[in-house]
């Protein structure tokens, strides 16, 4: 903000920044009452900036307030939140069945279409291994599928092209309560 130390020391925040009223008095009053240091983030709309503020009592009614401009961090955080929301919307409402997992193979989420198509919820398949056992119940075929996927993924680490999947996966059988009969949700074929 270009405020020189000499200009700031001993002056009120209101005067330093040319504000009509000192910001965050609700935080400063408890500091004066208890003498305990405070730290918080705040926006000063008149300046169009966001700050991380730390304040502590120096002596009697004299205290030190440090303003760290975190506007760029705040803007980046807002962009990240918008991006995460957009991802959740696209993921959740995609017409394609999708799921994602962490590095340990724990499934973090499955979209609505995945559950509709395959019949499994995240409770049914909390890990990739659980998915593989249900989707490929034959152990020999499962080993073949896993080997093929691992080889394909290893060869495509830096390649964004789509991976073709011509493997057959078993879907969960559902009971249609209206007709009291079992129905197959979907069939995945080559």
JSON list of C-alpha atoms in Angstrom, two decimals:
[
{"chain": "A", "resi": 1, "resn": "UNK", "atom": "CA", "xyz": [0.00, 0.00, 0.00]},
{"chain": "A", "resi": 2, "resn": "UNK", "atom": "CA", "xyz": [3.02, 2.22, 0.03]},
{"chain": "A", "resi": 3, "resn": "UNK", "atom": "CA", "xyz": [2.67, 3.47, 3.62]},
{"chain": "A", "resi": 4, "resn": "UNK", "atom": "CA", "xyz": [6.06, 4.40, 5.03]},
{"chain": "A", "resi": 5, "resn": "UNK", "atom": "CA", "xyz": [6.92, 3.38, 8.59]},
{"chain": "A", "resi": 6, "resn": "UNK", "atom": "CA", "xyz": [7.52, 6.99, 9.62]},
{"chain": "A", "resi": 7, "resn": "UNK", "atom": "CA", "xyz": [4.03, 7.92, 8.44]},
{"chain": "A", "resi": 8, "resn": "UNK", "atom": "CA", "xyz": [2.33, 5.04, 10.30]},
{"chain": "A", "resi": 9, "resn": "UNK", "atom": "CA", "xyz": [4.02, 4.91, 13.72]},
{"chain": "A", "resi": 10, "resn": "UNK", "atom": "CA", "xyz": [1.97, 6.62, 16.41]},
{"chain": "A", "resi": 11, "resn": "UNK", "atom": "CA", "xyz": [-1.02, 7.30, 14.15]},
{"chain": "A", "resi": 12, "resn": "UNK", "atom": "CA", "xyz": [-4.47, 5.78, 14.15]},
{"chain": "A", "resi": 13, "resn": "UNK", "atom": "CA", "xyz": [-5.35, 3.27, 11.45]},
{"chain": "A", "resi": 14, "resn": "UNK", "atom": "CA", "xyz": [-8.19, 5.52, 10.38]},
{"chain": "A", "resi": 15, "resn": "UNK", "atom": "CA", "xyz": [-5.77, 8.38, 9.70]},
{"chain": "A", "resi": 16, "resn": "UNK", "atom": "CA", "xyz": [-3.17, 6.20, 8.00]},
{"chain": "A", "resi": 17, "resn": "UNK", "atom": "CA", "xyz": [-5.62, 4.82, 5.46]},
{"chain": "A", "resi": 18, "resn": "UNK", "atom": "CA", "xyz": [-7.84, 7.91, 5.18]},
{"chain": "A", "resi": 19, "resn": "UNK", "atom": "CA", "xyz": [-10.92, 6.13, 6.56]},
{"chain": "A", "resi": 20, "resn": "UNK", "atom": "CA", "xyz": [-13.95, 7.75, 8.19]},
{"chain": "A", "resi": 21, "resn": "UNK", "atom": "CA", "xyz": [-13.96, 5.12, 10.93]},
{"chain": "A", "resi": 22, "resn": "UNK", "atom": "CA", "xyz": [-11.36, 2.68, 12.25]},
{"chain": "A", "resi": 23, "resn": "UNK", "atom": "CA", "xyz": [-12.03, -0.83, 10.94]},
{"chain": "A", "resi": 24, "resn": "UNK", "atom": "CA", "xyz": [-12.77, -3.81, 13.19]},
{"chain": "A", "resi": 25, "resn": "UNK", "atom": "CA", "xyz": [-13.43, -1.97, 16.43]},
{"chain": "A", "resi": 26, "resn": "UNK", "atom": "CA", "xyz": [-15.36, -5.06, 17.57]},
{"chain": "A", "resi": 27, "resn": "UNK", "atom": "CA", "xyz": [-12.03, -6.94, 17.62]},
{"chain": "A", "resi": 28, "resn": "UNK", "atom": "CA", "xyz": [-9.93, -4.11, 19.06]},
{"chain": "A", "resi": 29, "resn": "UNK", "atom": "CA", "xyz": [-12.20, -3.50, 22.07]},
{"chain": "A", "resi": 30, "resn": "UNK", "atom": "CA", "xyz": [-11.70, -7.02, 23.52]},
{"chain": "A", "resi": 31, "resn": "UNK", "atom": "CA", "xyz": [-7.95, -6.57, 22.99]},
{"chain": "A", "resi": 32, "resn": "UNK", "atom": "CA", "xyz": [-8.04, -3.47, 25.17]},
{"chain": "A", "resi": 33, "resn": "UNK", "atom": "CA", "xyz": [-10.25, -5.15, 27.76]},
{"chain": "A", "resi": 34, "resn": "UNK", "atom": "CA", "xyz": [-8.29, -8.42, 28.08]},
{"chain": "A", "resi": 35, "resn": "UNK", "atom": "CA", "xyz": [-4.82, -7.46, 26.87]},
{"chain": "A", "resi": 36, "resn": "UNK", "atom": "CA", "xyz": [-4.76, -10.72, 24.86]},
{"chain": "A", "resi": 37, "resn": "UNK", "atom": "CA", "xyz": [-3.31, -10.62, 21.32]},
{"chain": "A", "resi": 38, "resn": "UNK", "atom": "CA", "xyz": [-5.74, -11.03, 18.43]},
{"chain": "A", "resi": 39, "resn": "UNK", "atom": "CA", "xyz": [-5.35, -12.16, 14.83]},
{"chain": "A", "resi": 40, "resn": "UNK", "atom": "CA", "xyz": [-7.98, -12.17, 12.11]},
{"chain": "A", "resi": 41, "resn": "UNK", "atom": "CA", "xyz": [-8.61, -11.55, 8.42]},
{"chain": "A", "resi": 42, "resn": "UNK", "atom": "CA", "xyz": [-10.72, -8.64, 7.28]},
{"chain": "A", "resi": 43, "resn": "UNK", "atom": "CA", "xyz": [-11.66, -6.61, 4.24]},
{"chain": "A", "resi": 44, "resn": "UNK", "atom": "CA", "xyz": [-11.48, -2.83, 4.07]},
{"chain": "A", "resi": 45, "resn": "UNK", "atom": "CA", "xyz": [-13.88, -2.06, 1.23]},
{"chain": "A", "resi": 46, "resn": "UNK", "atom": "CA", "xyz": [-12.82, 1.58, 1.01]},
{"chain": "A", "resi": 47, "resn": "UNK", "atom": "CA", "xyz": [-9.35, 0.37, 0.03]},
{"chain": "A", "resi": 48, "resn": "UNK", "atom": "CA", "xyz": [-10.53, -2.63, -1.99]},
{"chain": "A", "resi": 49, "resn": "UNK", "atom": "CA", "xyz": [-8.07, -4.78, -0.04]},
{"chain": "A", "resi": 50, "resn": "UNK", "atom": "CA", "xyz": [-8.06, -7.79, 2.31]},
{"chain": "A", "resi": 51, "resn": "UNK", "atom": "CA", "xyz": [-5.75, -7.95, 5.30]},
{"chain": "A", "resi": 52, "resn": "UNK", "atom": "CA", "xyz": [-4.45, -10.40, 7.86]},
{"chain": "A", "resi": 53, "resn": "UNK", "atom": "CA", "xyz": [-4.34, -8.34, 11.03]},
{"chain": "A", "resi": 54, "resn": "UNK", "atom": "CA", "xyz": [-2.39, -9.07, 14.19]},
{"chain": "A", "resi": 55, "resn": "UNK", "atom": "CA", "xyz": [-2.65, -6.81, 17.21]},
{"chain": "A", "resi": 56, "resn": "UNK", "atom": "CA", "xyz": [-1.17, -6.88, 20.68]},
{"chain": "A", "resi": 57, "resn": "UNK", "atom": "CA", "xyz": [-1.00, -4.55, 23.61]},
{"chain": "A", "resi": 58, "resn": "UNK", "atom": "CA", "xyz": [2.31, -2.73, 24.05]},
{"chain": "A", "resi": 59, "resn": "UNK", "atom": "CA", "xyz": [1.49, -0.86, 27.26]},
{"chain": "A", "resi": 60, "resn": "UNK", "atom": "CA", "xyz": [-1.59, 0.62, 28.90]},
{"chain": "A", "resi": 61, "resn": "UNK", "atom": "CA", "xyz": [-3.85, 1.80, 26.07]},
{"chain": "A", "resi": 62, "resn": "UNK", "atom": "CA", "xyz": [-1.13, 1.64, 23.46]},
{"chain": "A", "resi": 63, "resn": "UNK", "atom": "CA", "xyz": [-1.15, -1.34, 21.13]},
{"chain": "A", "resi": 64, "resn": "UNK", "atom": "CA", "xyz": [0.54, -2.45, 17.96]},
{"chain": "A", "resi": 65, "resn": "UNK", "atom": "CA", "xyz": [-1.44, -3.49, 14.90]},
{"chain": "A", "resi": 66, "resn": "UNK", "atom": "CA", "xyz": [0.21, -5.17, 11.94]},
{"chain": "A", "resi": 67, "resn": "UNK", "atom": "CA", "xyz": [-1.67, -5.21, 8.63]},
{"chain": "A", "resi": 68, "resn": "UNK", "atom": "CA", "xyz": [-0.47, -7.76, 6.08]},
{"chain": "A", "resi": 69, "resn": "UNK", "atom": "CA", "xyz": [-2.06, -7.30, 2.66]},
{"chain": "A", "resi": 70, "resn": "UNK", "atom": "CA", "xyz": [-3.42, -10.71, 1.65]},
{"chain": "A", "resi": 71, "resn": "UNK", "atom": "CA", "xyz": [-5.62, -9.52, -1.20]},
{"chain": "A", "resi": 72, "resn": "UNK", "atom": "CA", "xyz": [-3.86, -11.70, -3.78]},
{"chain": "A", "resi": 73, "resn": "UNK", "atom": "CA", "xyz": [-4.23, -14.74, -1.52]},
{"chain": "A", "resi": 74, "resn": "UNK", "atom": "CA", "xyz": [-7.89, -13.92, -0.91]},
{"chain": "A", "resi": 75, "resn": "UNK", "atom": "CA", "xyz": [-8.55, -13.49, -4.65]},
{"chain": "A", "resi": 76, "resn": "UNK", "atom": "CA", "xyz": [-6.83, -16.83, -5.35]},
{"chain": "A", "resi": 77, "resn": "UNK", "atom": "CA", "xyz": [-8.83, -18.51, -2.58]},
{"chain": "A", "resi": 78, "resn": "UNK", "atom": "CA", "xyz": [-12.09, -17.17, -4.04]},
{"chain": "A", "resi": 79, "resn": "UNK", "atom": "CA", "xyz": [-11.11, -18.41, -7.51]},
{"chain": "A", "resi": 80, "resn": "UNK", "atom": "CA", "xyz": [-10.25, -21.82, -6.05]},
{"chain": "A", "resi": 81, "resn": "UNK", "atom": "CA", "xyz": [-13.63, -22.00, -4.28]},
{"chain": "A", "resi": 82, "resn": "UNK", "atom": "CA", "xyz": [-15.46, -21.08, -7.51]},
{"chain": "A", "resi": 83, "resn": "UNK", "atom": "CA", "xyz": [-13.44, -23.69, -9.39]},
{"chain": "A", "resi": 84, "resn": "UNK", "atom": "CA", "xyz": [-14.18, -26.35, -6.76]},
{"chain": "A", "resi": 85, "resn": "UNK", "atom": "CA", "xyz": [-17.88, -25.53, -6.91]},
{"chain": "A", "resi": 86, "resn": "UNK", "atom": "CA", "xyz": [-17.84, -25.73, -10.71]},
{"chain": "A", "resi": 87, "resn": "UNK", "atom": "CA", "xyz": [-16.03, -29.08, -10.54]},
{"chain": "A", "resi": 88, "resn": "UNK", "atom": "CA", "xyz": [-18.60, -30.44, -8.06]},
{"chain": "A", "resi": 89, "resn": "UNK", "atom": "CA", "xyz": [-21.44, -29.31, -10.35]},
{"chain": "A", "resi": 90, "resn": "UNK", "atom": "CA", "xyz": [-19.88, -30.79, -13.49]},
{"chain": "A", "resi": 91, "resn": "UNK", "atom": "CA", "xyz": [-18.91, -34.00, -11.70]},
{"chain": "A", "resi": 92, "resn": "UNK", "atom": "CA", "xyz": [-22.24, -34.44, -9.94]},
{"chain": "A", "resi": 93, "resn": "UNK", "atom": "CA", "xyz": [-24.45, -33.81, -12.95]},
{"chain": "A", "resi": 94, "resn": "UNK", "atom": "CA", "xyz": [-22.31, -35.30, -15.69]},
{"chain": "A", "resi": 95, "resn": "UNK", "atom": "CA", "xyz": [-24.12, -37.77, -17.94]},
{"chain": "A", "resi": 96, "resn": "UNK", "atom": "CA", "xyz": [-20.99, -39.95, -17.73]},
{"chain": "A", "resi": 97, "resn": "UNK", "atom": "CA", "xyz": [-20.44, -42.27, -14.76]},
{"chain": "A", "resi": 98, "resn": "UNK", "atom": "CA", "xyz": [-17.45, -41.01, -12.76]},
{"chain": "A", "resi": 99, "resn": "UNK", "atom": "CA", "xyz": [-15.72, -41.43, -9.46]},
{"chain": "A", "resi": 100, "resn": "UNK", "atom": "CA", "xyz": [-12.47, -40.25, -7.98]},
{"chain": "A", "resi": 101, "resn": "UNK", "atom": "CA", "xyz": [-10.14, -41.57, -5.34]},
{"chain": "A", "resi": 102, "resn": "UNK", "atom": "CA", "xyz": [-7.11, -40.62, -3.31]},
{"chain": "A", "resi": 103, "resn": "UNK", "atom": "CA", "xyz": [-3.56, -41.98, -3.61]},
{"chain": "A", "resi": 104, "resn": "UNK", "atom": "CA", "xyz": [-4.38, -44.82, -1.20]},
{"chain": "A", "resi": 105, "resn": "UNK", "atom": "CA", "xyz": [-7.19, -46.08, -3.42]},
{"chain": "A", "resi": 106, "resn": "UNK", "atom": "CA", "xyz": [-10.02, -44.81, -1.19]},
{"chain": "A", "resi": 107, "resn": "UNK", "atom": "CA", "xyz": [-12.96, -43.71, -3.28]},
{"chain": "A", "resi": 108, "resn": "UNK", "atom": "CA", "xyz": [-13.79, -40.14, -2.35]},
{"chain": "A", "resi": 109, "resn": "UNK", "atom": "CA", "xyz": [-16.91, -39.69, -4.44]},
{"chain": "A", "resi": 110, "resn": "UNK", "atom": "CA", "xyz": [-19.08, -41.25, -7.12]},
{"chain": "A", "resi": 111, "resn": "UNK", "atom": "CA", "xyz": [-21.39, -39.18, -9.22]},
{"chain": "A", "resi": 112, "resn": "UNK", "atom": "CA", "xyz": [-25.11, -39.76, -9.59]},
{"chain": "A", "resi": 113, "resn": "UNK", "atom": "CA", "xyz": [-24.73, -41.32, -13.04]},
{"chain": "A", "resi": 114, "resn": "UNK", "atom": "CA", "xyz": [-22.19, -43.89, -11.74]},
{"chain": "A", "resi": 115, "resn": "UNK", "atom": "CA", "xyz": [-24.68, -45.10, -9.14]},
{"chain": "A", "resi": 116, "resn": "UNK", "atom": "CA", "xyz": [-27.54, -45.11, -11.65]},
{"chain": "A", "resi": 117, "resn": "UNK", "atom": "CA", "xyz": [-25.54, -47.11, -14.20]},
{"chain": "A", "resi": 118, "resn": "UNK", "atom": "CA", "xyz": [-23.64, -49.55, -12.01]},
{"chain": "A", "resi": 119, "resn": "UNK", "atom": "CA", "xyz": [-25.88, -49.59, -8.94]},
{"chain": "A", "resi": 120, "resn": "UNK", "atom": "CA", "xyz": [-23.07, -49.10, -6.43]},
{"chain": "A", "resi": 121, "resn": "UNK", "atom": "CA", "xyz": [-22.83, -46.35, -3.87]},
{"chain": "A", "resi": 122, "resn": "UNK", "atom": "CA", "xyz": [-19.70, -45.20, -2.10]},
{"chain": "A", "resi": 123, "resn": "UNK", "atom": "CA", "xyz": [-20.81, -47.33, 0.87]},
{"chain": "A", "resi": 124, "resn": "UNK", "atom": "CA", "xyz": [-20.79, -50.41, -1.40]},
{"chain": "A", "resi": 125, "resn": "UNK", "atom": "CA", "xyz": [-17.34, -49.70, -2.82]},
{"chain": "A", "resi": 126, "resn": "UNK", "atom": "CA", "xyz": [-15.28, -47.55, -0.43]},
{"chain": "A", "resi": 127, "resn": "UNK", "atom": "CA", "xyz": [-12.02, -48.51, -2.17]},
{"chain": "A", "resi": 128, "resn": "UNK", "atom": "CA", "xyz": [-10.78, -49.27, -5.65]},
{"chain": "A", "resi": 129, "resn": "UNK", "atom": "CA", "xyz": [-10.14, -52.86, -4.57]},
{"chain": "A", "resi": 130, "resn": "UNK", "atom": "CA", "xyz": [-13.78, -53.16, -3.44]},
{"chain": "A", "resi": 131, "resn": "UNK", "atom": "CA", "xyz": [-14.91, -51.84, -6.84]},
{"chain": "A", "resi": 132, "resn": "UNK", "atom": "CA", "xyz": [-12.69, -54.29, -8.67]},
{"chain": "A", "resi": 133, "resn": "UNK", "atom": "CA", "xyz": [-13.99, -57.24, -6.66]},
{"chain": "A", "resi": 134, "resn": "UNK", "atom": "CA", "xyz": [-17.61, -56.32, -7.39]},
{"chain": "A", "resi": 135, "resn": "UNK", "atom": "CA", "xyz": [-17.10, -55.28, -11.01]},
{"chain": "A", "resi": 136, "resn": "UNK", "atom": "CA", "xyz": [-14.83, -58.23, -11.87]},
{"chain": "A", "resi": 137, "resn": "UNK", "atom": "CA", "xyz": [-15.82, -61.07, -9.52]},
{"chain": "A", "resi": 138, "resn": "UNK", "atom": "CA", "xyz": [-13.72, -63.71, -11.32]},
{"chain": "A", "resi": 139, "resn": "UNK", "atom": "CA", "xyz": [-10.21, -63.46, -9.72]},
{"chain": "A", "resi": 140, "resn": "UNK", "atom": "CA", "xyz": [-8.36, -64.46, -12.92]},
{"chain": "A", "resi": 141, "resn": "UNK", "atom": "CA", "xyz": [-10.25, -61.93, -15.03]},
{"chain": "A", "resi": 142, "resn": "UNK", "atom": "CA", "xyz": [-9.81, -59.27, -12.31]},
{"chain": "A", "resi": 143, "resn": "UNK", "atom": "CA", "xyz": [-6.01, -59.79, -12.36]},
{"chain": "A", "resi": 144, "resn": "UNK", "atom": "CA", "xyz": [-6.08, -59.45, -16.16]},
{"chain": "A", "resi": 145, "resn": "UNK", "atom": "CA", "xyz": [-8.15, -56.25, -15.96]},
{"chain": "A", "resi": 146, "resn": "UNK", "atom": "CA", "xyz": [-5.93, -54.73, -13.26]},
{"chain": "A", "resi": 147, "resn": "UNK", "atom": "CA", "xyz": [-2.78, -55.55, -15.21]},
{"chain": "A", "resi": 148, "resn": "UNK", "atom": "CA", "xyz": [-4.25, -54.05, -18.38]},
{"chain": "A", "resi": 149, "resn": "UNK", "atom": "CA", "xyz": [-5.37, -50.86, -16.59]},
{"chain": "A", "resi": 150, "resn": "UNK", "atom": "CA", "xyz": [-2.05, -50.46, -14.79]},
{"chain": "A", "resi": 151, "resn": "UNK", "atom": "CA", "xyz": [-0.11, -50.88, -18.04]},
{"chain": "A", "resi": 152, "resn": "UNK", "atom": "CA", "xyz": [-2.38, -48.43, -19.85]},
{"chain": "A", "resi": 153, "resn": "UNK", "atom": "CA", "xyz": [-2.14, -45.84, -17.08]},
{"chain": "A", "resi": 154, "resn": "UNK", "atom": "CA", "xyz": [1.64, -46.22, -16.85]},
{"chain": "A", "resi": 155, "resn": "UNK", "atom": "CA", "xyz": [1.96, -45.65, -20.60]},
{"chain": "A", "resi": 156, "resn": "UNK", "atom": "CA", "xyz": [-0.33, -42.60, -20.46]},
{"chain": "A", "resi": 157, "resn": "UNK", "atom": "CA", "xyz": [1.06, -40.68, -17.47]},
{"chain": "A", "resi": 158, "resn": "UNK", "atom": "CA", "xyz": [1.75, -37.56, -19.56]},
{"chain": "A", "resi": 159, "resn": "UNK", "atom": "CA", "xyz": [-0.92, -38.16, -22.20]},
{"chain": "A", "resi": 160, "resn": "UNK", "atom": "CA", "xyz": [-4.39, -36.63, -21.95]},
{"chain": "A", "resi": 161, "resn": "UNK", "atom": "CA", "xyz": [-6.00, -38.85, -24.58]},
{"chain": "A", "resi": 162, "resn": "UNK", "atom": "CA", "xyz": [-9.03, -40.89, -23.61]},
{"chain": "A", "resi": 163, "resn": "UNK", "atom": "CA", "xyz": [-8.41, -44.43, -22.45]},
{"chain": "A", "resi": 164, "resn": "UNK", "atom": "CA", "xyz": [-10.66, -46.87, -24.27]},
{"chain": "A", "resi": 165, "resn": "UNK", "atom": "CA", "xyz": [-12.26, -49.44, -22.01]},
{"chain": "A", "resi": 166, "resn": "UNK", "atom": "CA", "xyz": [-13.50, -52.60, -23.64]},
{"chain": "A", "resi": 167, "resn": "UNK", "atom": "CA", "xyz": [-13.71, -54.56, -20.40]},
{"chain": "A", "resi": 168, "resn": "UNK", "atom": "CA", "xyz": [-16.88, -56.11, -19.06]},
{"chain": "A", "resi": 169, "resn": "UNK", "atom": "CA", "xyz": [-17.91, -54.97, -15.59]},
{"chain": "A", "resi": 170, "resn": "UNK", "atom": "CA", "xyz": [-20.64, -56.54, -13.50]},
{"chain": "A", "resi": 171, "resn": "UNK", "atom": "CA", "xyz": [-23.30, -54.19, -12.19]},
{"chain": "A", "resi": 172, "resn": "UNK", "atom": "CA", "xyz": [-25.21, -54.49, -8.96]},
{"chain": "A", "resi": 173, "resn": "UNK", "atom": "CA", "xyz": [-28.60, -56.14, -9.19]},
{"chain": "A", "resi": 174, "resn": "UNK", "atom": "CA", "xyz": [-31.50, -54.03, -7.93]},
{"chain": "A", "resi": 175, "resn": "UNK", "atom": "CA", "xyz": [-34.95, -54.99, -6.76]},
{"chain": "A", "resi": 176, "resn": "UNK", "atom": "CA", "xyz": [-37.68, -53.02, -8.46]},
{"chain": "A", "resi": 177, "resn": "UNK", "atom": "CA", "xyz": [-40.03, -52.47, -5.51]},
{"chain": "A", "resi": 178, "resn": "UNK", "atom": "CA", "xyz": [-42.94, -51.56, -7.78]},
{"chain": "A", "resi": 179, "resn": "UNK", "atom": "CA", "xyz": [-42.89, -55.01, -9.37]},
{"chain": "A", "resi": 180, "resn": "UNK", "atom": "CA", "xyz": [-41.04, -56.90, -6.60]},
{"chain": "A", "resi": 181, "resn": "UNK", "atom": "CA", "xyz": [-38.51, -58.31, -9.03]},
{"chain": "A", "resi": 182, "resn": "UNK", "atom": "CA", "xyz": [-34.78, -58.10, -9.60]},
{"chain": "A", "resi": 183, "resn": "UNK", "atom": "CA", "xyz": [-33.64, -56.00, -12.53]},
{"chain": "A", "resi": 184, "resn": "UNK", "atom": "CA", "xyz": [-30.22, -55.37, -14.02]},
{"chain": "A", "resi": 185, "resn": "UNK", "atom": "CA", "xyz": [-29.39, -51.68, -13.92]},
{"chain": "A", "resi": 186, "resn": "UNK", "atom": "CA", "xyz": [-26.99, -51.69, -16.85]},
{"chain": "A", "resi": 187, "resn": "UNK", "atom": "CA", "xyz": [-24.81, -53.94, -18.88]},
{"chain": "A", "resi": 188, "resn": "UNK", "atom": "CA", "xyz": [-21.32, -52.86, -19.90]},
{"chain": "A", "resi": 189, "resn": "UNK", "atom": "CA", "xyz": [-20.18, -54.67, -23.04]},
{"chain": "A", "resi": 190, "resn": "UNK", "atom": "CA", "xyz": [-17.23, -54.31, -25.40]}
]
